[in-house]
Amino acid sequence: VTLLRYPMPTDAAVWHALNHYAYRDAVFLAERLYAEVHSEEALFLLATCYYRSGKAYKAYLLTGLSLSSGPMQPCVDVFYFFGLFFLEFSITSPHQC
């Protein structure tokens, strides 16, 4: 059993919205959660919401800023997102010389 730093109903509501393709609702709830809690779990959830709603660049900026701004040790999930972003941008972006 893992103890979360924020109430489980909020987490469940965000995942429920994501799983039912209500991306705007999920992003709204995740943004509010991250603004209040400011934890790695909330960061991962917000980045997931941005990524699934088609705002991968916003999720990339969010995770990139979190890595460089503070004493928090980044979790493995944030590095997973970096891999997804680099893969997606390398496929969709034209290469510049």
PDB file of C-alpha atoms in Angstrom:
ATOM      1  CA  VAL A   1       0.000   0.000   0.000  1.00  0.00           C
ATOM      2  CA  THR A   2       1.402   3.364  -0.991  1.00  0.00           C
ATOM      3  CA  LEU A   3       0.312   6.548   0.659  1.00  0.00           C
ATOM      4  CA  LEU A   4      -0.360   9.402  -1.719  1.00  0.00           C
ATOM      5  CA  ARG A   5       0.305  12.999  -0.825  1.00  0.00           C
ATOM      6  CA  TYR A   6      -3.061  14.124  -2.115  1.00  0.00           C
ATOM      7  CA  PRO A   7      -6.572  12.757  -1.698  1.00  0.00           C
ATOM      8  CA  MET A   8      -7.358   9.704  -3.758  1.00  0.00           C
ATOM      9  CA  PRO A   9     -10.734  11.002  -5.051  1.00  0.00           C
ATOM     10  CA  THR A  10      -8.965  13.792  -6.950  1.00  0.00           C
ATOM     11  CA  ASP A  11      -6.527  11.346  -8.497  1.00  0.00           C
ATOM     12  CA  ALA A  12      -9.362   8.988  -9.406  1.00  0.00           C
ATOM     13  CA  ALA A  13     -11.410  11.830 -10.912  1.00  0.00           C
ATOM     14  CA  VAL A  14      -8.517  12.852 -13.176  1.00  0.00           C
ATOM     15  CA  TRP A  15      -7.914   9.268 -14.347  1.00  0.00           C
ATOM     16  CA  HIS A  16     -11.644   8.770 -14.868  1.00  0.00           C
ATOM     17  CA  ALA A  17     -11.776  11.875 -17.081  1.00  0.00           C
ATOM     18  CA  LEU A  18      -8.715  10.702 -19.028  1.00  0.00           C
ATOM     19  CA  ASN A  19     -10.099   7.224 -19.563  1.00  0.00           C
ATOM     20  CA  HIS A  20     -13.388   8.666 -20.834  1.00  0.00           C
ATOM     21  CA  TYR A  21     -11.654  11.110 -23.214  1.00  0.00           C
ATOM     22  CA  ALA A  22     -12.750  14.197 -21.251  1.00  0.00           C
ATOM     23  CA  TYR A  23      -9.340  15.791 -21.702  1.00  0.00           C
ATOM     24  CA  ARG A  24     -10.332  19.370 -20.867  1.00  0.00           C
ATOM     25  CA  ASP A  25     -11.802  18.227 -17.550  1.00  0.00           C
ATOM     26  CA  ALA A  26      -8.764  16.086 -16.803  1.00  0.00           C
ATOM     27  CA  VAL A  27      -6.359  18.945 -17.549  1.00  0.00           C
ATOM     28  CA  PHE A  28      -8.375  21.336 -15.388  1.00  0.00           C
ATOM     29  CA  LEU A  29      -8.434  18.959 -12.413  1.00  0.00           C
ATOM     30  CA  ALA A  30      -4.766  18.032 -12.795  1.00  0.00           C
ATOM     31  CA  GLU A  31      -3.726  21.690 -12.996  1.00  0.00           C
ATOM     32  CA  ARG A  32      -5.613  22.460  -9.806  1.00  0.00           C
ATOM     33  CA  LEU A  33      -4.115  19.427  -8.096  1.00  0.00           C
ATOM     34  CA  TYR A  34      -0.563  20.316  -9.119  1.00  0.00           C
ATOM     35  CA  ALA A  35      -1.031  23.948  -8.053  1.00  0.00           C
ATOM     36  CA  GLU A  36      -2.057  22.828  -4.599  1.00  0.00           C
ATOM     37  CA  VAL A  37       0.109  19.772  -3.953  1.00  0.00           C
ATOM     38  CA  HIS A  38       3.174  20.349  -6.179  1.00  0.00           C
ATOM     39  CA  SER A  39       4.418  16.757  -5.944  1.00  0.00           C
ATOM     40  CA  GLU A  40       6.009  14.380  -8.441  1.00  0.00           C
ATOM     41  CA  GLU A  41       2.828  12.323  -8.640  1.00  0.00           C
ATOM     42  CA  ALA A  42       0.756  15.401  -9.467  1.00  0.00           C
ATOM     43  CA  LEU A  43       3.379  16.481 -12.011  1.00  0.00           C
ATOM     44  CA  PHE A  44       3.233  13.097 -13.733  1.00  0.00           C
ATOM     45  CA  LEU A  45      -0.561  13.212 -13.784  1.00  0.00           C
ATOM     46  CA  LEU A  46      -0.598  16.726 -15.265  1.00  0.00           C
ATOM     47  CA  ALA A  47       2.001  15.789 -17.880  1.00  0.00           C
ATOM     48  CA  THR A  48      -0.080  12.730 -18.771  1.00  0.00           C
ATOM     49  CA  CYS A  49      -3.157  14.921 -19.214  1.00  0.00           C
ATOM     50  CA  TYR A  50      -1.287  17.354 -21.449  1.00  0.00           C
ATOM     51  CA  TYR A  51       0.227  14.549 -23.496  1.00  0.00           C
ATOM     52  CA  ARG A  52      -3.032  12.680 -24.034  1.00  0.00           C
ATOM     53  CA  SER A  53      -4.883  15.879 -24.941  1.00  0.00           C
ATOM     54  CA  GLY A  54      -2.427  16.547 -27.761  1.00  0.00           C
ATOM     55  CA  LYS A  55      -0.340  19.160 -25.952  1.00  0.00           C
ATOM     56  CA  ALA A  56       2.892  17.215 -25.833  1.00  0.00           C
ATOM     57  CA  TYR A  57       5.017  20.331 -26.050  1.00  0.00           C
ATOM     58  CA  LYS A  58       3.310  21.764 -22.956  1.00  0.00           C
ATOM     59  CA  ALA A  59       3.978  18.545 -21.072  1.00  0.00           C
ATOM     60  CA  TYR A  60       7.602  18.626 -22.225  1.00  0.00           C
ATOM     61  CA  LEU A  61       8.028  22.193 -20.962  1.00  0.00           C
ATOM     62  CA  LEU A  62       6.384  21.315 -17.662  1.00  0.00           C
ATOM     63  CA  THR A  63       8.608  18.319 -17.012  1.00  0.00           C
ATOM     64  CA  GLY A  64      11.702  20.133 -18.257  1.00  0.00           C
ATOM     65  CA  LEU A  65      11.096  23.028 -15.908  1.00  0.00           C
ATOM     66  CA  SER A  66      10.479  20.717 -12.986  1.00  0.00           C
ATOM     67  CA  LEU A  67      13.815  18.965 -13.517  1.00  0.00           C
ATOM     68  CA  SER A  68      15.741  22.216 -13.402  1.00  0.00           C
ATOM     69  CA  SER A  69      13.849  24.058 -10.693  1.00  0.00           C
ATOM     70  CA  GLY A  70      14.204  22.647  -7.266  1.00  0.00           C
ATOM     71  CA  PRO A  71      15.489  20.037  -4.911  1.00  0.00           C
ATOM     72  CA  MET A  72      12.938  17.396  -5.977  1.00  0.00           C
ATOM     73  CA  GLN A  73      14.560  14.278  -7.325  1.00  0.00           C
ATOM     74  CA  PRO A  74      12.774  13.533 -10.605  1.00  0.00           C
ATOM     75  CA  CYS A  75      10.890  10.270 -10.688  1.00  0.00           C
ATOM     76  CA  VAL A  76      11.260   7.623 -13.365  1.00  0.00           C
ATOM     77  CA  ASP A  77       7.895   8.591 -14.871  1.00  0.00           C
ATOM     78  CA  VAL A  78       9.205  12.041 -15.787  1.00  0.00           C
ATOM     79  CA  PHE A  79      12.136  10.479 -17.632  1.00  0.00           C
ATOM     80  CA  TYR A  80       9.676   8.190 -19.402  1.00  0.00           C
ATOM     81  CA  PHE A  81       7.893  11.298 -20.680  1.00  0.00           C
ATOM     82  CA  PHE A  82      11.167  12.757 -21.914  1.00  0.00           C
ATOM     83  CA  GLY A  83      11.684   9.607 -23.966  1.00  0.00           C
ATOM     84  CA  LEU A  84       8.194   9.882 -25.437  1.00  0.00           C
ATOM     85  CA  PHE A  85       8.669  13.550 -26.286  1.00  0.00           C
ATOM     86  CA  PHE A  86      12.010  13.062 -27.964  1.00  0.00           C
ATOM     87  CA  LEU A  87      10.663  10.154 -29.976  1.00  0.00           C
ATOM     88  CA  GLU A  88       7.576  12.069 -31.060  1.00  0.00           C
ATOM     89  CA  PHE A  89       9.443  15.251 -31.934  1.00  0.00           C
ATOM     90  CA  SER A  90      12.159  13.393 -33.806  1.00  0.00           C
ATOM     91  CA  ILE A  91       9.516  11.744 -35.978  1.00  0.00           C
ATOM     92  CA  THR A  92       7.268  14.776 -36.552  1.00  0.00           C
ATOM     93  CA  SER A  93       9.771  17.662 -36.603  1.00  0.00           C
ATOM     94  CA  PRO A  94      11.953  18.380 -39.604  1.00  0.00           C
ATOM     95  CA  HIS A  95      15.634  17.983 -38.906  1.00  0.00           C
ATOM     96  CA  GLN A  96      17.600  21.208 -38.867  1.00  0.00           C
ATOM     97  CA  CYS A  97      21.243  21.355 -39.813  1.00  0.00           C
TER      98      CYS A  97
END
